């Protein structure tokens, strides 16, 4: 079970990428699975742009029953040392449409994916520094191409810097138009330092709920800043409620 010639093409198809693996080893006890090291995914095989993702170690675990009844069903996929780089504005630097590969959905089903201590880097435009999200914990459950998955994530928000947690539902993914992929959930931001913005200061915390599509999300919530200050003025308590589309 879990031969490289079966598993690796499925991963490449799922992410519209070519895949390179430093080493690959199957195991059989107490459950069947595999371990892959130094995994690199290149969007549509492009070598003139940074890899879509790099992984130090990827461990997949299944069961012999699933291998017989559904050979592409995995119980767990644990990803260590994940570094994802998203092209600017959804496209790569050479104009290749992001994730516009085969429209055929992957048949793989994964009960749970974990990717703790990861980095997500989003390029915001030529000449600009990318936004880096340092992900402490990330768990995806019931992952497949045909139904929504649940997610739970905790990470450091880059601007304003603070700690953010979120959980909810995502999908099913619309491979030919990711913007129409459904998204919902709730989030909480704590300790966000407003001092990174010129002329104001204070520590913000807030909660929000959201739903919609990746291309248009309705969000509503509230924020509190106990020590909000403008310039050299005295600190004041500031509370807001908001309702917006992003």
C-alpha positions as YAML, in Angstrom:
chain: A
units: angstrom
residues:
- id: 1
  name: UNK
  ca: [0.00, 0.00, 0.00]
- id: 2
  name: UNK
  ca: [0.87, 3.68, -0.44]
- id: 3
  name: UNK
  ca: [3.36, 3.21, -3.23]
- id: 4
  name: UNK
  ca: [5.14, 6.37, -4.33]
- id: 5
  name: UNK
  ca: [3.89, 6.01, -7.91]
- id: 6
  name: UNK
  ca: [0.30, 6.16, -6.57]
- id: 7
  name: UNK
  ca: [0.53, 8.70, -3.75]
- id: 8
  name: UNK
  ca: [2.84, 11.32, -5.26]
- id: 9
  name: UNK
  ca: [0.84, 11.86, -8.50]
- id: 10
  name: UNK
  ca: [-2.30, 12.31, -6.37]
- id: 11
  name: UNK
  ca: [-0.57, 15.03, -4.32]
- id: 12
  name: UNK
  ca: [0.70, 16.73, -7.46]
- id: 13
  name: UNK
  ca: [-2.78, 16.71, -9.00]
- id: 14
  name: UNK
  ca: [-4.37, 18.11, -5.86]
- id: 15
  name: UNK
  ca: [-2.10, 21.19, -5.92]
- id: 16
  name: UNK
  ca: [-1.65, 21.59, -9.70]
- id: 17
  name: UNK
  ca: [2.08, 21.14, -9.16]
- id: 18
  name: UNK
  ca: [5.02, 18.94, -9.89]
- id: 19
  name: UNK
  ca: [6.46, 17.31, -6.80]
- id: 20
  name: UNK
  ca: [10.03, 16.52, -5.80]
- id: 21
  name: UNK
  ca: [10.86, 14.23, -2.88]
- id: 22
  name: UNK
  ca: [14.27, 13.82, -1.25]
- id: 23
  name: UNK
  ca: [13.43, 10.43, 0.26]
- id: 24
  name: UNK
  ca: [10.36, 8.23, 0.57]
- id: 25
  name: UNK
  ca: [9.82, 5.20, 2.78]
- id: 26
  name: UNK
  ca: [6.78, 3.02, 3.44]
- id: 27
  name: UNK
  ca: [5.98, 1.41, 6.79]
- id: 28
  name: UNK
  ca: [3.58, -1.39, 7.70]
- id: 29
  name: UNK
  ca: [3.29, -1.73, 11.49]
- id: 30
  name: UNK
  ca: [1.14, -1.07, 13.36]
- id: 31
  name: UNK
  ca: [-0.62, 0.76, 10.54]
- id: 32
  name: UNK
  ca: [0.43, 1.15, 6.91]
- id: 33
  name: UNK
  ca: [1.71, 4.49, 5.69]
- id: 34
  name: UNK
  ca: [4.72, 6.38, 4.46]
- id: 35
  name: UNK
  ca: [7.23, 9.06, 5.41]
- id: 36
  name: UNK
  ca: [8.56, 11.56, 2.86]
- id: 37
  name: UNK
  ca: [11.40, 14.01, 3.50]
- id: 38
  name: UNK
  ca: [12.37, 17.25, 1.76]
- id: 39
  name: UNK
  ca: [9.20, 17.57, -0.31]
- id: 40
  name: UNK
  ca: [8.95, 20.48, -2.77]
- id: 41
  name: UNK
  ca: [5.85, 21.42, -4.78]
- id: 42
  name: UNK
  ca: [6.35, 23.66, -7.82]
- id: 43
  name: UNK
  ca: [3.27, 25.31, -9.28]
- id: 44
  name: UNK
  ca: [2.76, 23.84, -12.75]
- id: 45
  name: UNK
  ca: [6.43, 22.81, -12.66]
- id: 46
  name: UNK
  ca: [7.65, 26.42, -12.86]
- id: 47
  name: UNK
  ca: [11.29, 26.76, -11.79]
- id: 48
  name: UNK
  ca: [11.62, 30.53, -12.33]
- id: 49
  name: UNK
  ca: [9.42, 31.34, -9.33]
- id: 50
  name: UNK
  ca: [9.70, 30.20, -5.68]
- id: 51
  name: UNK
  ca: [8.17, 26.79, -4.84]
- id: 52
  name: UNK
  ca: [4.51, 26.79, -3.86]
- id: 53
  name: UNK
  ca: [5.41, 24.76, -0.78]
- id: 54
  name: UNK
  ca: [8.34, 23.07, 0.91]
- id: 55
  name: UNK
  ca: [8.00, 20.42, 3.62]
- id: 56
  name: UNK
  ca: [10.69, 18.95, 5.88]
- id: 57
  name: UNK
  ca: [8.79, 15.77, 6.79]
- id: 58
  name: UNK
  ca: [5.40, 14.43, 5.68]
- id: 59
  name: UNK
  ca: [3.97, 11.38, 7.45]
- id: 60
  name: UNK
  ca: [0.81, 9.65, 6.24]
- id: 61
  name: UNK
  ca: [-1.00, 6.92, 8.18]
- id: 62
  name: UNK
  ca: [-3.83, 4.71, 6.95]
- id: 63
  name: UNK
  ca: [-5.27, 1.30, 7.73]
- id: 64
  name: UNK
  ca: [-5.34, -2.06, 5.98]
- id: 65
  name: UNK
  ca: [-9.15, -1.97, 5.84]
- id: 66
  name: UNK
  ca: [-9.08, 1.39, 4.08]
- id: 67
  name: UNK
  ca: [-6.42, 0.15, 1.71]
- id: 68
  name: UNK
  ca: [-8.72, -2.66, 0.59]
- id: 69
  name: UNK
  ca: [-11.98, -0.66, 0.51]
- id: 70
  name: UNK
  ca: [-10.65, 2.80, -0.39]
- id: 71
  name: UNK
  ca: [-6.94, 2.94, -1.21]
- id: 72
  name: UNK
  ca: [-6.86, 6.76, -1.26]
- id: 73
  name: UNK
  ca: [-8.28, 7.13, 2.23]
- id: 74
  name: UNK
  ca: [-5.79, 8.25, 4.89]
- id: 75
  name: UNK
  ca: [-6.47, 8.53, 8.60]
- id: 76
  name: UNK
  ca: [-3.84, 11.17, 9.25]
- id: 77
  name: UNK
  ca: [-1.38, 13.37, 7.43]
- id: 78
  name: UNK
  ca: [1.19, 15.11, 9.65]
- id: 79
  name: UNK
  ca: [3.26, 17.88, 8.05]
- id: 80
  name: UNK
  ca: [6.40, 19.21, 9.74]
- id: 81
  name: UNK
  ca: [8.38, 22.25, 8.60]
- id: 82
  name: UNK
  ca: [5.79, 23.53, 6.11]
- id: 83
  name: UNK
  ca: [6.59, 26.77, 4.23]
- id: 84
  name: UNK
  ca: [3.94, 27.95, 1.76]
- id: 85
  name: UNK
  ca: [4.49, 30.85, -0.67]
- id: 86
  name: UNK
  ca: [1.38, 32.33, -2.33]
- id: 87
  name: UNK
  ca: [1.95, 34.24, -5.61]
- id: 88
  name: UNK
  ca: [0.91, 37.88, -5.72]
- id: 89
  name: UNK
  ca: [-2.78, 38.54, -6.47]
- id: 90
  name: UNK
  ca: [-3.45, 34.85, -7.00]
- id: 91
  name: UNK
  ca: [-1.06, 34.49, -9.94]
- id: 92
  name: UNK
  ca: [2.58, 33.59, -10.22]
- id: 93
  name: UNK
  ca: [5.19, 36.05, -11.45]
- id: 94
  name: UNK
  ca: [5.16, 34.52, -14.90]
- id: 95
  name: UNK
  ca: [1.41, 34.95, -15.28]
- id: 96
  name: UNK
  ca: [0.43, 31.32, -14.66]
- id: 97
  name: UNK
  ca: [-3.05, 31.12, -13.16]
- id: 98
  name: UNK
  ca: [-2.82, 29.95, -9.56]
- id: 99
  name: UNK
  ca: [-4.18, 26.42, -9.09]
- id: 100
  name: UNK
  ca: [-5.68, 26.24, -12.58]
- id: 101
  name: UNK
  ca: [-4.65, 22.68, -13.33]
- id: 102
  name: UNK
  ca: [-6.81, 19.72, -14.17]
- id: 103
  name: UNK
  ca: [-10.48, 20.24, -13.35]
- id: 104
  name: UNK
  ca: [-10.74, 16.62, -12.22]
- id: 105
  name: UNK
  ca: [-10.99, 16.56, -8.42]
- id: 106
  name: UNK
  ca: [-8.62, 14.39, -6.42]
- id: 107
  name: UNK
  ca: [-10.17, 11.20, -5.07]
- id: 108
  name: UNK
  ca: [-8.07, 11.34, -1.91]
- id: 109
  name: UNK
  ca: [-9.79, 11.56, 1.48]
- id: 110
  name: UNK
  ca: [-7.89, 12.46, 4.65]
- id: 111
  name: UNK
  ca: [-9.55, 12.30, 8.07]
- id: 112
  name: UNK
  ca: [-7.13, 14.78, 9.67]
- id: 113
  name: UNK
  ca: [-4.24, 16.95, 8.50]
- id: 114
  name: UNK
  ca: [-1.96, 18.72, 11.00]
- id: 115
  name: UNK
  ca: [0.66, 21.30, 10.07]
- id: 116
  name: UNK
  ca: [1.97, 22.88, 13.26]
- id: 117
  name: UNK
  ca: [4.84, 25.38, 13.39]
- id: 118
  name: UNK
  ca: [4.38, 26.39, 9.75]
- id: 119
  name: UNK
  ca: [4.94, 29.57, 7.76]
- id: 120
  name: UNK
  ca: [2.56, 31.09, 5.20]
- id: 121
  name: UNK
  ca: [4.11, 33.80, 3.03]
- id: 122
  name: UNK
  ca: [1.83, 35.94, 0.87]
- id: 123
  name: UNK
  ca: [3.44, 38.09, -1.82]
- id: 124
  name: UNK
  ca: [1.64, 41.45, -1.98]
- id: 125
  name: UNK
  ca: [3.24, 42.91, -5.10]
- id: 126
  name: UNK
  ca: [6.51, 43.66, -6.80]
- id: 127
  name: UNK
  ca: [8.89, 45.60, -4.58]
- id: 128
  name: UNK
  ca: [6.82, 45.01, -1.45]
- id: 129
  name: UNK
  ca: [7.74, 42.84, 1.50]
- id: 130
  name: UNK
  ca: [5.61, 39.69, 1.72]
- id: 131
  name: UNK
  ca: [3.23, 39.16, 4.61]
- id: 132
  name: UNK
  ca: [4.41, 36.31, 6.82]
- id: 133
  name: UNK
  ca: [1.99, 34.38, 9.01]
- id: 134
  name: UNK
  ca: [3.69, 32.22, 11.64]
- id: 135
  name: UNK
  ca: [1.27, 29.35, 12.23]
- id: 136
  name: UNK
  ca: [1.47, 27.77, 15.67]
- id: 137
  name: UNK
  ca: [-1.19, 25.10, 15.15]
- id: 138
  name: UNK
  ca: [-3.28, 24.08, 12.14]
- id: 139
  name: UNK
  ca: [-5.75, 21.20, 11.95]
- id: 140
  name: UNK
  ca: [-7.95, 20.27, 9.00]
- id: 141
  name: UNK
  ca: [-10.55, 17.52, 9.32]
- id: 142
  name: UNK
  ca: [-12.59, 15.55, 6.77]
- id: 143
  name: UNK
  ca: [-10.48, 16.75, 3.85]
- id: 144
  name: UNK
  ca: [-11.73, 15.81, 0.39]
- id: 145
  name: UNK
  ca: [-12.53, 17.47, -2.91]
- id: 146
  name: UNK
  ca: [-16.26, 16.76, -2.70]
- id: 147
  name: UNK
  ca: [-17.35, 18.22, 0.66]
- id: 148
  name: UNK
  ca: [-16.48, 20.99, 3.14]
- id: 149
  name: UNK
  ca: [-13.62, 20.50, 5.56]
- id: 150
  name: UNK
  ca: [-13.34, 21.92, 9.06]
- id: 151
  name: UNK
  ca: [-10.33, 23.96, 10.13]
- id: 152
  name: UNK
  ca: [-8.84, 25.27, 13.37]
- id: 153
  name: UNK
  ca: [-5.79, 27.53, 13.34]
- id: 154
  name: UNK
  ca: [-3.74, 29.72, 15.67]
- id: 155
  name: UNK
  ca: [-1.14, 32.09, 14.25]
- id: 156
  name: UNK
  ca: [0.68, 35.39, 14.64]
- id: 157
  name: UNK
  ca: [-0.98, 38.10, 12.58]
- id: 158
  name: UNK
  ca: [1.58, 40.28, 10.77]
- id: 159
  name: UNK
  ca: [-0.27, 43.66, 10.64]
- id: 160
  name: UNK
  ca: [-1.12, 44.72, 13.26]
- id: 161
  name: UNK
  ca: [1.04, 42.17, 15.09]
- id: 162
  name: UNK
  ca: [-1.05, 40.05, 17.44]
- id: 163
  name: UNK
  ca: [-2.26, 36.53, 18.09]
- id: 164
  name: UNK
  ca: [-5.23, 35.27, 16.09]
- id: 165
  name: UNK
  ca: [-7.27, 32.08, 16.38]
- id: 166
  name: UNK
  ca: [-9.96, 30.95, 13.93]
- id: 167
  name: UNK
  ca: [-12.13, 27.93, 13.31]
- id: 168
  name: UNK
  ca: [-14.87, 27.06, 10.87]
- id: 169
  name: UNK
  ca: [-15.63, 25.36, 7.57]
- id: 170
  name: UNK
  ca: [-14.05, 25.67, 4.13]
- id: 171
  name: UNK
  ca: [-15.08, 24.18, 0.81]
- id: 172
  name: UNK
  ca: [-15.68, 22.21, -1.17]
- id: 173
  name: UNK
  ca: [-12.86, 23.81, -3.16]
- id: 174
  name: UNK
  ca: [-13.84, 25.18, -6.58]
- id: 175
  name: UNK
  ca: [-10.69, 24.28, -8.48]
- id: 176
  name: UNK
  ca: [-11.52, 26.31, -11.60]
- id: 177
  name: UNK
  ca: [-12.57, 29.37, -9.58]
- id: 178
  name: UNK
  ca: [-11.18, 29.40, -6.05]
- id: 179
  name: UNK
  ca: [-12.96, 32.69, -5.35]
- id: 180
  name: UNK
  ca: [-16.29, 30.82, -5.32]
- id: 181
  name: UNK
  ca: [-15.17, 28.43, -2.58]
- id: 182
  name: UNK
  ca: [-17.48, 28.72, 0.49]
- id: 183
  name: UNK
  ca: [-15.94, 29.89, 3.78]
- id: 184
  name: UNK
  ca: [-17.38, 30.41, 7.26]
- id: 185
  name: UNK
  ca: [-16.16, 30.59, 10.82]
- id: 186
  name: UNK
  ca: [-15.30, 32.73, 13.81]
- id: 187
  name: UNK
  ca: [-12.07, 34.37, 14.91]
- id: 188
  name: UNK
  ca: [-10.48, 36.10, 17.90]
- id: 189
  name: UNK
  ca: [-7.58, 38.57, 17.83]
- id: 190
  name: UNK
  ca: [-5.64, 39.45, 21.00]
- id: 191
  name: UNK
  ca: [-2.77, 41.77, 21.83]
- id: 192
  name: UNK
  ca: [-2.73, 43.50, 18.43]
- id: 193
  name: UNK
  ca: [-0.25, 46.40, 18.64]
- id: 194
  name: UNK
  ca: [-1.71, 49.50, 16.97]
- id: 195
  name: UNK
  ca: [1.61, 51.29, 17.44]
- id: 196
  name: UNK
  ca: [2.72, 50.03, 14.01]
- id: 197
  name: UNK
  ca: [0.37, 52.64, 12.50]
- id: 198
  name: UNK
  ca: [1.65, 56.21, 12.54]
- id: 199
  name: UNK
  ca: [0.02, 58.51, 15.08]
- id: 200
  name: UNK
  ca: [-1.91, 55.98, 17.17]
- id: 201
  name: UNK
  ca: [-1.16, 53.41, 19.86]
- id: 202
  name: UNK
  ca: [-2.87, 50.79, 22.02]
- id: 203
  name: UNK
  ca: [-3.51, 47.06, 22.31]
- id: 204
  name: UNK
  ca: [-6.54, 45.80, 20.43]
- id: 205
  name: UNK
  ca: [-8.58, 42.67, 20.97]
- id: 206
  name: UNK
  ca: [-11.60, 41.61, 18.99]
- id: 207
  name: UNK
  ca: [-13.95, 38.86, 17.95]
- id: 208
  name: UNK
  ca: [-15.69, 38.29, 14.64]
- id: 209
  name: UNK
  ca: [-17.85, 35.84, 12.73]
- id: 210
  name: UNK
  ca: [-17.77, 35.51, 8.96]
- id: 211
  name: UNK
  ca: [-19.33, 33.66, 6.06]
- id: 212
  name: UNK
  ca: [-19.46, 33.85, 2.28]
- id: 213
  name: UNK
  ca: [-16.99, 33.01, -0.48]
- id: 214
  name: UNK
  ca: [-13.22, 33.41, -0.60]
- id: 215
  name: UNK
  ca: [-13.72, 36.30, -3.04]
- id: 216
  name: UNK
  ca: [-16.37, 38.05, -0.92]
- id: 217
  name: UNK
  ca: [-16.77, 37.44, 2.80]
- id: 218
  name: UNK
  ca: [-19.33, 39.07, 5.08]
- id: 219
  name: UNK
  ca: [-17.80, 39.75, 8.48]
- id: 220
  name: UNK
  ca: [-19.21, 41.26, 11.66]
- id: 221
  name: UNK
  ca: [-17.81, 41.63, 15.12]
- id: 222
  name: UNK
  ca: [-16.48, 43.93, 17.81]
- id: 223
  name: UNK
  ca: [-13.17, 45.34, 19.03]
- id: 224
  name: UNK
  ca: [-11.92, 46.78, 22.33]
- id: 225
  name: UNK
  ca: [-8.87, 48.97, 22.91]
- id: 226
  name: UNK
  ca: [-8.56, 49.81, 26.64]
- id: 227
  name: UNK
  ca: [-5.58, 52.13, 26.11]
- id: 228
  name: UNK
  ca: [-6.21, 53.78, 22.74]
- id: 229
  name: UNK
  ca: [-4.13, 56.90, 22.21]
- id: 230
  name: UNK
  ca: [-3.70, 59.43, 19.41]
- id: 231
  name: UNK
  ca: [-0.26, 61.05, 19.27]
- id: 232
  name: UNK
  ca: [0.83, 62.17, 22.73]
- id: 233
  name: UNK
  ca: [-2.73, 62.34, 24.06]
- id: 234
  name: UNK
  ca: [-4.14, 60.58, 27.10]
- id: 235
  name: UNK
  ca: [-5.19, 56.93, 26.78]
- id: 236
  name: UNK
  ca: [-8.91, 56.36, 26.29]
- id: 237
  name: UNK
  ca: [-11.12, 53.30, 26.19]
- id: 238
  name: UNK
  ca: [-12.34, 52.64, 22.62]
- id: 239
  name: UNK
  ca: [-14.96, 50.07, 21.64]
- id: 240
  name: UNK
  ca: [-16.32, 49.46, 18.15]
- id: 241
  name: UNK
  ca: [-18.75, 47.21, 16.35]
- id: 242
  name: UNK
  ca: [-18.41, 46.55, 12.66]
- id: 243
  name: UNK
  ca: [-20.17, 44.89, 9.72]
- id: 244
  name: UNK
  ca: [-18.35, 44.75, 6.42]
- id: 245
  name: UNK
  ca: [-17.67, 42.83, 3.21]
- id: 246
  name: UNK
  ca: [-14.08, 42.01, 2.28]
...
